[in-house]
mmCIF file of C-alpha atoms and ligand atoms in Angstrom:
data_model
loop_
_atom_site.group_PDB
_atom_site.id
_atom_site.type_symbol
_atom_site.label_atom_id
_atom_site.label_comp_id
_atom_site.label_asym_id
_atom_site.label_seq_id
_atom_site.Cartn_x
_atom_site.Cartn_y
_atom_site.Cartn_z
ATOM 1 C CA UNK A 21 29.406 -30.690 -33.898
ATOM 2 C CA UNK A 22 28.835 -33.614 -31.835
ATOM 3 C CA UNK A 23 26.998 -33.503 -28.253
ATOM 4 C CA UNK A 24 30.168 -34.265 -26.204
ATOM 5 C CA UNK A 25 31.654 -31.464 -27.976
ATOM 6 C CA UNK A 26 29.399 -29.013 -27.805
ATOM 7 C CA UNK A 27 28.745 -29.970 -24.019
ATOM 8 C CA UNK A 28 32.661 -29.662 -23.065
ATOM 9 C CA UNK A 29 33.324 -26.652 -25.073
ATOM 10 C CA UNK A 30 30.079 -24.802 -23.067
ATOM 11 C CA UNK A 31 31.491 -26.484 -19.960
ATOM 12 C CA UNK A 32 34.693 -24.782 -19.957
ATOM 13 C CA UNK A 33 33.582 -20.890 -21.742
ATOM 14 C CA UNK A 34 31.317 -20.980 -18.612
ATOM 15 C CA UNK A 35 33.847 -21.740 -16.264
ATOM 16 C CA UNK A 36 36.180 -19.410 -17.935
ATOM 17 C CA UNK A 37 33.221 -17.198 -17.484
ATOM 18 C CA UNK A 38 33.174 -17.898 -13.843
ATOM 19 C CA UNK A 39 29.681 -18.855 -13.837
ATOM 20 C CA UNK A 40 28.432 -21.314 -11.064
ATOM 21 C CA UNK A 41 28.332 -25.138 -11.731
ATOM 22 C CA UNK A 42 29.778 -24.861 -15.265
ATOM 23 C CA UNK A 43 28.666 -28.344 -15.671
ATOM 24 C CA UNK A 44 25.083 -28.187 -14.423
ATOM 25 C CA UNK A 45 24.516 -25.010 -16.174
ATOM 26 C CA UNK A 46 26.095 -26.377 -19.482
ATOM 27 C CA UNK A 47 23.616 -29.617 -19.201
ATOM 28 C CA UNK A 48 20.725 -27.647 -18.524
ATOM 29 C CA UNK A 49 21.385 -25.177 -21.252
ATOM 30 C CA UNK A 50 21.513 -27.971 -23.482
ATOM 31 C CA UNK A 51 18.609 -30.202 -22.477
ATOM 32 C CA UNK A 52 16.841 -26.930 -23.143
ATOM 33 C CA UNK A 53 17.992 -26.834 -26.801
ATOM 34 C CA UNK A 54 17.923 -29.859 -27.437
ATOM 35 C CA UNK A 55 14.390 -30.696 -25.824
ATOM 36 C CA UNK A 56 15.527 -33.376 -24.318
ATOM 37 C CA UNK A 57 16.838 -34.907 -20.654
ATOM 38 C CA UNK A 58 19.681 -35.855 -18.771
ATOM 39 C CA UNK A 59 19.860 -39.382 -19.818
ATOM 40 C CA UNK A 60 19.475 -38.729 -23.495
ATOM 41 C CA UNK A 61 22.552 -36.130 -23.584
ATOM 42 C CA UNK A 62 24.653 -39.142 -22.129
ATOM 43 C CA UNK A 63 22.782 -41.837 -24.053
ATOM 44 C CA UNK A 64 24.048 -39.908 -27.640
ATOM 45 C CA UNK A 65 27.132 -38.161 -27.221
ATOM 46 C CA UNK A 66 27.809 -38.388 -30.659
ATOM 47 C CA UNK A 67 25.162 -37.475 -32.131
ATOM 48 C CA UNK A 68 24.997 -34.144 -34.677
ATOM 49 C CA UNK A 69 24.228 -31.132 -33.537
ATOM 50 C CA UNK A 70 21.922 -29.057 -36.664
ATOM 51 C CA UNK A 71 22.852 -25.825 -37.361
ATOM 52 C CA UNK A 72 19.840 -23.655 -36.047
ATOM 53 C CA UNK A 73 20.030 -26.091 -32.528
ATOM 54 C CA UNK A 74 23.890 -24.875 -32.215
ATOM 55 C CA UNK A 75 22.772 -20.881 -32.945
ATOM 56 C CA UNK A 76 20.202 -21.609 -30.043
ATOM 57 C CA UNK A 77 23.160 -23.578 -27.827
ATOM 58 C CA UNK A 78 25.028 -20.431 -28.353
ATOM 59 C CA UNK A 79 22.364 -18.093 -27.764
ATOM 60 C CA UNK A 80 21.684 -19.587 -24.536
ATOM 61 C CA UNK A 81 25.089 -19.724 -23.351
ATOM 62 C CA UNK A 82 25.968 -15.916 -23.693
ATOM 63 C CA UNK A 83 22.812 -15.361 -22.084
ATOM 64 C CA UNK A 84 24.828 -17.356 -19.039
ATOM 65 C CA UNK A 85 27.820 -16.333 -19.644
ATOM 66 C CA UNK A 86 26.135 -12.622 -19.130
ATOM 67 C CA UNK A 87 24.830 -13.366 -15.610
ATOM 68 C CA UNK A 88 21.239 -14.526 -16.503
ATOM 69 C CA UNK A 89 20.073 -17.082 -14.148
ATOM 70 C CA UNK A 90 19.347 -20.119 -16.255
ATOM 71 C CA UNK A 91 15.838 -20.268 -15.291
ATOM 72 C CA UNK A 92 14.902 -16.937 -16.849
ATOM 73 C CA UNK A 93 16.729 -19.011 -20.118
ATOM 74 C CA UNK A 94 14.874 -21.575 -19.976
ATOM 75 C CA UNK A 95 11.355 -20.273 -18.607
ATOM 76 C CA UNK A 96 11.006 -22.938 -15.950
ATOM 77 C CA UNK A 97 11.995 -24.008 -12.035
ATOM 78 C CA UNK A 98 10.584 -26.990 -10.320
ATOM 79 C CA UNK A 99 9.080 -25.921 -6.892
ATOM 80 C CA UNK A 100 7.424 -28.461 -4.608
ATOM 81 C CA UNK A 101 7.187 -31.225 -7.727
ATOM 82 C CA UNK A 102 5.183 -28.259 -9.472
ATOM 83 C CA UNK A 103 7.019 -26.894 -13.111
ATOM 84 C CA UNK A 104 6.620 -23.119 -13.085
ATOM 85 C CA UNK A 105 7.132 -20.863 -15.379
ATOM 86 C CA UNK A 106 9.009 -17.701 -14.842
ATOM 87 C CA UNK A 107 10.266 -14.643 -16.089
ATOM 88 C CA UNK A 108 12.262 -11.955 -14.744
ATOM 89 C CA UNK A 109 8.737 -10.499 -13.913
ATOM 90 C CA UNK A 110 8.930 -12.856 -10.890
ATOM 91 C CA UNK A 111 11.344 -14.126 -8.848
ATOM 92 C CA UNK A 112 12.209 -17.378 -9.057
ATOM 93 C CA UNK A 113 11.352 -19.729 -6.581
ATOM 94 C CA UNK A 114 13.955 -21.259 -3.836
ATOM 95 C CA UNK A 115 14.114 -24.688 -2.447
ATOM 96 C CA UNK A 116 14.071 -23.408 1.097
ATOM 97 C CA UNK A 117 10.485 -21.559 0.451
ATOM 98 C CA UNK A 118 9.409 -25.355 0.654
ATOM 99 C CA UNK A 119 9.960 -24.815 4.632
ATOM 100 C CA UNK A 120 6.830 -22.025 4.572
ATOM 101 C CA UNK A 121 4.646 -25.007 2.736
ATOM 102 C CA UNK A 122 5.989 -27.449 4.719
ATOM 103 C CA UNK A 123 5.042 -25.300 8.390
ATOM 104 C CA UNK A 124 1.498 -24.686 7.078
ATOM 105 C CA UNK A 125 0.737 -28.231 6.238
ATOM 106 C CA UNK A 126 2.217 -29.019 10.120
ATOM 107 C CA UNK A 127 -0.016 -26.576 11.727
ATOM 108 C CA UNK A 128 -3.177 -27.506 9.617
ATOM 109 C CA UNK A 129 -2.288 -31.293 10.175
ATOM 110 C CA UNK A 130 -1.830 -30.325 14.198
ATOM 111 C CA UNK A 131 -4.019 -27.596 15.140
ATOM 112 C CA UNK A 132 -6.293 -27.888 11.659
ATOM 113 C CA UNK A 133 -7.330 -24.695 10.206
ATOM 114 C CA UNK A 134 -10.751 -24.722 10.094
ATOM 115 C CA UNK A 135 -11.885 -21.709 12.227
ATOM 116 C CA UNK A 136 -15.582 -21.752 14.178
ATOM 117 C CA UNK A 137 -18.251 -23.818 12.935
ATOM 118 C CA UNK A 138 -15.422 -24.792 9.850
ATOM 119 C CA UNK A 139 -14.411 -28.396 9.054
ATOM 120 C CA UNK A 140 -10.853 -28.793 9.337
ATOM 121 C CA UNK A 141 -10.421 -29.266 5.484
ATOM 122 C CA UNK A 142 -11.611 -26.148 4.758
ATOM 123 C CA UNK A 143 -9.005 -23.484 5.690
ATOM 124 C CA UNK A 144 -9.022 -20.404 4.198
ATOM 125 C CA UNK A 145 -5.545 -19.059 3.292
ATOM 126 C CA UNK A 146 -3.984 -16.367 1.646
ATOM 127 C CA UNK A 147 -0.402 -15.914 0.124
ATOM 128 C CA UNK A 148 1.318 -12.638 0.305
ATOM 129 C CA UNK A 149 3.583 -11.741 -2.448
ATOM 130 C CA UNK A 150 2.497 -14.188 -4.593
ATOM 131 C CA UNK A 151 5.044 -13.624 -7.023
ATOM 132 C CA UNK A 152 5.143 -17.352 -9.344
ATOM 133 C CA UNK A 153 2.554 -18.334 -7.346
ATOM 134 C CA UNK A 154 4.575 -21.568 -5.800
ATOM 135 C CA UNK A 155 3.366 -21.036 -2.216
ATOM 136 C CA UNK A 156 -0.541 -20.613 -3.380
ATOM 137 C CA UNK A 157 0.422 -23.430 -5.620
ATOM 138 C CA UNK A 158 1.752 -25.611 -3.684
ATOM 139 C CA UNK A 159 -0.914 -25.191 -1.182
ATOM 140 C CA UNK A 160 -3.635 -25.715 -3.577
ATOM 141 C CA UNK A 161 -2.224 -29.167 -4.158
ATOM 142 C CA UNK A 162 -1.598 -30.647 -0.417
ATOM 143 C CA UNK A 163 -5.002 -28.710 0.354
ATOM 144 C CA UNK A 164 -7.903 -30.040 -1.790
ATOM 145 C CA UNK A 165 -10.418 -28.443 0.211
ATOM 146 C CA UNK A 166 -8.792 -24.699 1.118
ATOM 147 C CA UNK A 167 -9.969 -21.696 -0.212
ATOM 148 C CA UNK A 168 -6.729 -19.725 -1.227
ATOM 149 C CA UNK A 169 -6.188 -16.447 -2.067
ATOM 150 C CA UNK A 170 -2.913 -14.690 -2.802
ATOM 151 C CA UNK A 171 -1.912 -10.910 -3.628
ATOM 152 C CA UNK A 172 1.081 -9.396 -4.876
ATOM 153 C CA UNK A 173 1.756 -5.592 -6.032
ATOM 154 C CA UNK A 174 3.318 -6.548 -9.259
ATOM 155 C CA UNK A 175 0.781 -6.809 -12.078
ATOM 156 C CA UNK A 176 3.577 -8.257 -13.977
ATOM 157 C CA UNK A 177 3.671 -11.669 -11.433
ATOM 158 C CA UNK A 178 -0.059 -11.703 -10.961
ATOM 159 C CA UNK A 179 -0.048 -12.383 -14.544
ATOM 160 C CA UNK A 180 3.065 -15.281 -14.271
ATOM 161 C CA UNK A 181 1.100 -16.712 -11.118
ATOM 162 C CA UNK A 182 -2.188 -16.894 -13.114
ATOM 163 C CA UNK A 183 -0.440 -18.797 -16.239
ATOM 164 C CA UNK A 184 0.934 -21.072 -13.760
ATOM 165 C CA UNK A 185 -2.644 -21.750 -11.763
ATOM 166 C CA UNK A 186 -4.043 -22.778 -15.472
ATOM 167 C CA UNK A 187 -1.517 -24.602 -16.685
ATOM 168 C CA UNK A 188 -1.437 -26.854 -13.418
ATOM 169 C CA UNK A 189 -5.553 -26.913 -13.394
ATOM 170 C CA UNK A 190 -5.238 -24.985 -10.077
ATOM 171 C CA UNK A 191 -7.510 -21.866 -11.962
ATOM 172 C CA UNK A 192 -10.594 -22.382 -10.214
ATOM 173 C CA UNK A 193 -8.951 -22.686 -6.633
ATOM 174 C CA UNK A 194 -6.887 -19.490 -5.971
ATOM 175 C CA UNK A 195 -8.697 -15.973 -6.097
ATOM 176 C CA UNK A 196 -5.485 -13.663 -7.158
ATOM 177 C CA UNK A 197 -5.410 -10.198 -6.649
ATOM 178 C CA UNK A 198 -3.151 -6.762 -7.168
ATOM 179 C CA UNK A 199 -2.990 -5.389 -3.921
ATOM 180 C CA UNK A 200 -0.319 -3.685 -1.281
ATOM 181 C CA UNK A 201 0.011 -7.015 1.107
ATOM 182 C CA UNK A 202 -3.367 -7.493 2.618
ATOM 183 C CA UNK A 203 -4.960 -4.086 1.711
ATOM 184 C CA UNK A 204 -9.227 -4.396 0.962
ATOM 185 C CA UNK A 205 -9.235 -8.458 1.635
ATOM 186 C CA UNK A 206 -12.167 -7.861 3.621
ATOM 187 C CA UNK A 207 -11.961 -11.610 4.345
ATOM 188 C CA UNK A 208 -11.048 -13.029 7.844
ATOM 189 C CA UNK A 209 -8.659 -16.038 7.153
ATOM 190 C CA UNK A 210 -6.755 -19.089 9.253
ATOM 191 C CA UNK A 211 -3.628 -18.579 7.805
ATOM 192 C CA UNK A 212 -1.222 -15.734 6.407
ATOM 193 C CA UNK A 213 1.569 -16.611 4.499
ATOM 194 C CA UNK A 214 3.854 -14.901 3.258
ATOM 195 C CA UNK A 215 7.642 -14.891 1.532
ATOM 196 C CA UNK A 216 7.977 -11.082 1.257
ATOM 197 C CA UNK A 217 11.149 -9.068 0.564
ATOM 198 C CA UNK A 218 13.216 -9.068 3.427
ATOM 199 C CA UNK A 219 16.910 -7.908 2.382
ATOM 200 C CA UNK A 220 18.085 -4.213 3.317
ATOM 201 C CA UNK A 221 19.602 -2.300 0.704
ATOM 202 C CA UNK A 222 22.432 -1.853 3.167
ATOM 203 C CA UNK A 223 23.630 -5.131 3.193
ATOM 204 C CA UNK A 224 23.248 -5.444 -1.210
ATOM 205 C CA UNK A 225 26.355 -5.837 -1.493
ATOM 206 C CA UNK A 226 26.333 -9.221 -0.051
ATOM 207 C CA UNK A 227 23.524 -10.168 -2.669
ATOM 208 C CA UNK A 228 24.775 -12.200 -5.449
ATOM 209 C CA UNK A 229 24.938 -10.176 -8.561
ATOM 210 C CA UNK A 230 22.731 -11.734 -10.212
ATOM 211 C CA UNK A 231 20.224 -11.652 -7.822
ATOM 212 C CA UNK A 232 20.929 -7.802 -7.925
ATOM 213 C CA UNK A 233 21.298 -7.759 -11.708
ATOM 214 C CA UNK A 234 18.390 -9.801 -12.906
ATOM 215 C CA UNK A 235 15.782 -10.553 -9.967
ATOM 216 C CA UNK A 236 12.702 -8.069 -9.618
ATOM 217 C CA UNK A 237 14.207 -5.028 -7.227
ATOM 218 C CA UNK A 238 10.662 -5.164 -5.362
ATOM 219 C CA UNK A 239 10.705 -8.812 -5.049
ATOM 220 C CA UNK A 240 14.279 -8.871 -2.974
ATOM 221 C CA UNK A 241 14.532 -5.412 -1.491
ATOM 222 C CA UNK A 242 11.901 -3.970 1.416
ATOM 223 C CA UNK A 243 14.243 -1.058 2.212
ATOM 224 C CA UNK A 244 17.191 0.153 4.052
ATOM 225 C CA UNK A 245 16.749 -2.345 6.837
ATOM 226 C CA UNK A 246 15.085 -5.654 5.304
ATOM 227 C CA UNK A 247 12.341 -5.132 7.813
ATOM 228 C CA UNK A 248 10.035 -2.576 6.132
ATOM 229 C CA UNK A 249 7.846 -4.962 4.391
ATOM 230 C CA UNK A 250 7.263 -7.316 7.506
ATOM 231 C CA UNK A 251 6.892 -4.153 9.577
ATOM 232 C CA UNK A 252 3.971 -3.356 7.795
ATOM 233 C CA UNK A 253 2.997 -6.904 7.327
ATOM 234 C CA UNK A 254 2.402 -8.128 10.614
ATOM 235 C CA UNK A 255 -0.138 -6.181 12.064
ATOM 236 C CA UNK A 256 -2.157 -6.388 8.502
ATOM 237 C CA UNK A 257 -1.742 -9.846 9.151
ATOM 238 C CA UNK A 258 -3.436 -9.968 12.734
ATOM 239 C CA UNK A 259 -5.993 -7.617 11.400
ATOM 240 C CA UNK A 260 -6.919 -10.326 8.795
ATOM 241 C CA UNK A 261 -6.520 -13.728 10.754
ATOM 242 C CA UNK A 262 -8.963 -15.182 13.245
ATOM 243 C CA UNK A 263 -8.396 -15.232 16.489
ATOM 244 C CA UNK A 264 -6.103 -18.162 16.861
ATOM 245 C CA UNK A 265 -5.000 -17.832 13.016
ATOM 246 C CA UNK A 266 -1.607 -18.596 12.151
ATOM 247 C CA UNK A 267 0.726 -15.996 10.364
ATOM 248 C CA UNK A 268 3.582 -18.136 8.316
ATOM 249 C CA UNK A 269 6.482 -15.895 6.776
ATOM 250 C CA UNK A 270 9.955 -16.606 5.496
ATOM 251 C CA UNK A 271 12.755 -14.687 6.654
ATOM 252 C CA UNK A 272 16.575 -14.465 6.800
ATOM 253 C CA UNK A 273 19.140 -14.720 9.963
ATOM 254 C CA UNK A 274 19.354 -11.190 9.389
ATOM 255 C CA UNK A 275 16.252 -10.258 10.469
ATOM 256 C CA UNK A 276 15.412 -12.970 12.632
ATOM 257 C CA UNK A 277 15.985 -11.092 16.044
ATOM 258 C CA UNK A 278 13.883 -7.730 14.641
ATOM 259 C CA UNK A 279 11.439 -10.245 13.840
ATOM 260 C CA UNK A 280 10.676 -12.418 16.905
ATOM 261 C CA UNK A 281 10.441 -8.658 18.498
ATOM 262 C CA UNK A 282 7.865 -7.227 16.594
ATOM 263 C CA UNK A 283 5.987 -10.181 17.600
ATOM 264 C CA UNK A 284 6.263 -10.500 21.310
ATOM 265 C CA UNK A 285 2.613 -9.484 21.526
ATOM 266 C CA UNK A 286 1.800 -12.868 19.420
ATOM 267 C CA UNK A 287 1.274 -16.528 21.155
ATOM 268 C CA UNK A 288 3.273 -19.577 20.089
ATOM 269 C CA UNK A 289 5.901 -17.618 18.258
ATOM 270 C CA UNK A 290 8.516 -19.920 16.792
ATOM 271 C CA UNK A 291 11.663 -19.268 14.396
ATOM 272 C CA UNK A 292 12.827 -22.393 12.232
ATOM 273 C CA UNK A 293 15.874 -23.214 10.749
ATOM 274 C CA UNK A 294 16.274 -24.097 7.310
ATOM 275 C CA UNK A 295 18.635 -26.807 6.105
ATOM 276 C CA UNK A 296 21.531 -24.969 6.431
ATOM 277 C CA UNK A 297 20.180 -23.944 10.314
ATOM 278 C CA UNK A 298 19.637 -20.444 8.823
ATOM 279 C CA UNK A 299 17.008 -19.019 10.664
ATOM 280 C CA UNK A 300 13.990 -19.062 7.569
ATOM 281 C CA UNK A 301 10.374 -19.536 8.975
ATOM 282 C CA UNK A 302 8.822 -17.521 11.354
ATOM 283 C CA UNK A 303 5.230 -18.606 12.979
ATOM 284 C CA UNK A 304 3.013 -17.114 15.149
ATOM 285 C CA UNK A 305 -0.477 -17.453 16.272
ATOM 286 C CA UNK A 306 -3.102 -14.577 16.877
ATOM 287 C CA UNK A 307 -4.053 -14.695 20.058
ATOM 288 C CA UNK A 308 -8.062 -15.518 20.543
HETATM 289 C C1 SAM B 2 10.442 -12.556 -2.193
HETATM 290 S S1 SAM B 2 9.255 -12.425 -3.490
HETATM 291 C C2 SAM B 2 8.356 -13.931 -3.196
HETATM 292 C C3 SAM B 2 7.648 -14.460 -4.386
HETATM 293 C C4 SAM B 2 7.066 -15.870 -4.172
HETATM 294 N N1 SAM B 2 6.069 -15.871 -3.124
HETATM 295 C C5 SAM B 2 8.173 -16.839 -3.809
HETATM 296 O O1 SAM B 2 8.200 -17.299 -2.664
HETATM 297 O O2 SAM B 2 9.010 -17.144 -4.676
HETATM 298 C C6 SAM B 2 8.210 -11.150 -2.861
HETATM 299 C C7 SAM B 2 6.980 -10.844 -3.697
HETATM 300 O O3 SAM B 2 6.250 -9.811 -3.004
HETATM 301 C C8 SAM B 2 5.788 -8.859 -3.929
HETATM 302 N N2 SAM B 2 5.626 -7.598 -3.180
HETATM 303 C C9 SAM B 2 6.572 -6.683 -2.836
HETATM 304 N N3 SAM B 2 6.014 -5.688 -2.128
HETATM 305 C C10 SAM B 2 4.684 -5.975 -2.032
HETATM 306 C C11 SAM B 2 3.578 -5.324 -1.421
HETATM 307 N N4 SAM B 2 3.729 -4.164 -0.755
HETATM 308 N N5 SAM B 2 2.360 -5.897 -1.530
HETATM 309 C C12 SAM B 2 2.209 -7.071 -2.198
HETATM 310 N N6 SAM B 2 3.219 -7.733 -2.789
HETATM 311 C C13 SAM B 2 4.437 -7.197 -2.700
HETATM 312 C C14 SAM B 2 6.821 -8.823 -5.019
HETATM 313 O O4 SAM B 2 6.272 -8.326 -6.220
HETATM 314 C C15 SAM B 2 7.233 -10.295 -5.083
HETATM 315 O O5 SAM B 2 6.453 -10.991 -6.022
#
């Protein structure tokens, strides 16, 4: 079968199937198989398919067609220029988690991190939740000189997030550990960052269903309310910092308001909106 053939049949089972950008899925699917990119699929589209790379094609596609996110097909998503691997061990990392990186990197670029007697360079960091890895990660690579650390409960992710650290050469700069958020850190640091789960089971229904399906429970869920993680988290958090640290978390317009008010005893509290002016980032500073 030839590649135009093979792409427009998968195009229209997966719209039939009502998944999500049939087309988009369908390409990736294939550039998977295939080994190959974007240009080359259009470059050849009459070129034979082999026998064992249609059985993979068609593997791949009722994998799809069944509600698996294509990244836990493939093994990969991009975050922050960075190719990570994932698994359903992990979940997989969203474009707007890019707005937590990108309000540390402000803060250290304003107010630098560098606590007393500390050059600027050398902030010391640490990720909640690690899950992938992608905020340590991405850190680690705009930070050449921070010391990162970065937790998660999951034994399952710490072992996705340290596959990703040595396959990016980051090994040797983030110090990952199992723990329940910040419990035994012992360590006083600039910054806390964290994406943890925020959704409430009550609202579930409004999660996509694959999320739901095929995401880590523990990864999207904190409890009934969405807030029981970041309940928990915050005053770990000013426990940890410095005075004048800076705690970084993502969050959702759901929880935005519950948010802000479990930090009114916190300076320089800010809520920013992501690109869609959902409410995503919330910042504070310890006070000193
Ligand atoms: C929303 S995911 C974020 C993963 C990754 N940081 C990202 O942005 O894609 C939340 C992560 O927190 C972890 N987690 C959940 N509860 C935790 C807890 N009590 N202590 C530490 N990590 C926890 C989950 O295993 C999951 O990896």
């Amino acid at each position: 079968m030839q590649l135009k053939i093979a792409l427009n049949s998968a195009i229209q089972r997966l719209a039939r199937d009502a998944v999500p950008s049939p087309r988009m899925n369908a390409e990736l699917l294939l550039m998977f198989t295939l080994d190959c990119d974007r240009a080359y699929l259009h470059a050849h589209p009459e070129r034979e398919m082999s026998e064992e790379e249609r059985t993979r094609f068609e593997a791949a596609l009722v994998e799809r067609a069944r509600g698996v996110p294509a990244q836990y097909i493939t093994g990969h998503q991009e975050f922050w220029g960075l190719d990570l691997i994932v698994t359903p061990a992990v979940l997989i990392p969203r474009p707007e988690t890019e707005h937590v990186v990108e309000s540390v990197l402000e803060l250290v670029r304003k107010v630098g991190g560098g606590g007393q007697g500390r050059p600027a360079s050398a902030e010391k960091i640490i990720d909640v939740g690690t899950g992938s890895g992608c905020i340590a990660l991405a850190l680690a690579k705009e930070l050449p000189g921070a010391e990162i650390h970065a937790t998660d409960i999951s034994l399952e992710a710490l072992e996705i997030a340290r596959a990703n650290a040595a396959r990016l050469g980051f090994e040797n700069r983030i110090q990952f550990r199992e723990a329940d958020l910040l419990q035994g850190s012992g360590l006083e640091f600039d910054f806390v960052v964290s994406n943890p789960p925020y959704v409430g089971e009550s609202e579930a229904d409004q999660v996509q269903l694959e999320v739901r399906k095929f995401e880590p429970r523990n990864a999207v869920f904190a409890g009934t309310t969405g807030v029981e993680v970041i309940k928990r988290l915050i005053p770990q958090a000013r426990a940890a910092l410095r005075p004048g640290g800076w705690l970084v978390m993502e969050i959702s317009g759901t929880i935005a308001e519950q948010t802000s008010d479990l930090l009114h005893d916190w300076d320089e509290v800010s809520i920013l909106p992501d690109l869609q002016s959902i409410p995503r980032v919330a910042r504070a500073r310890k006070r000193r």
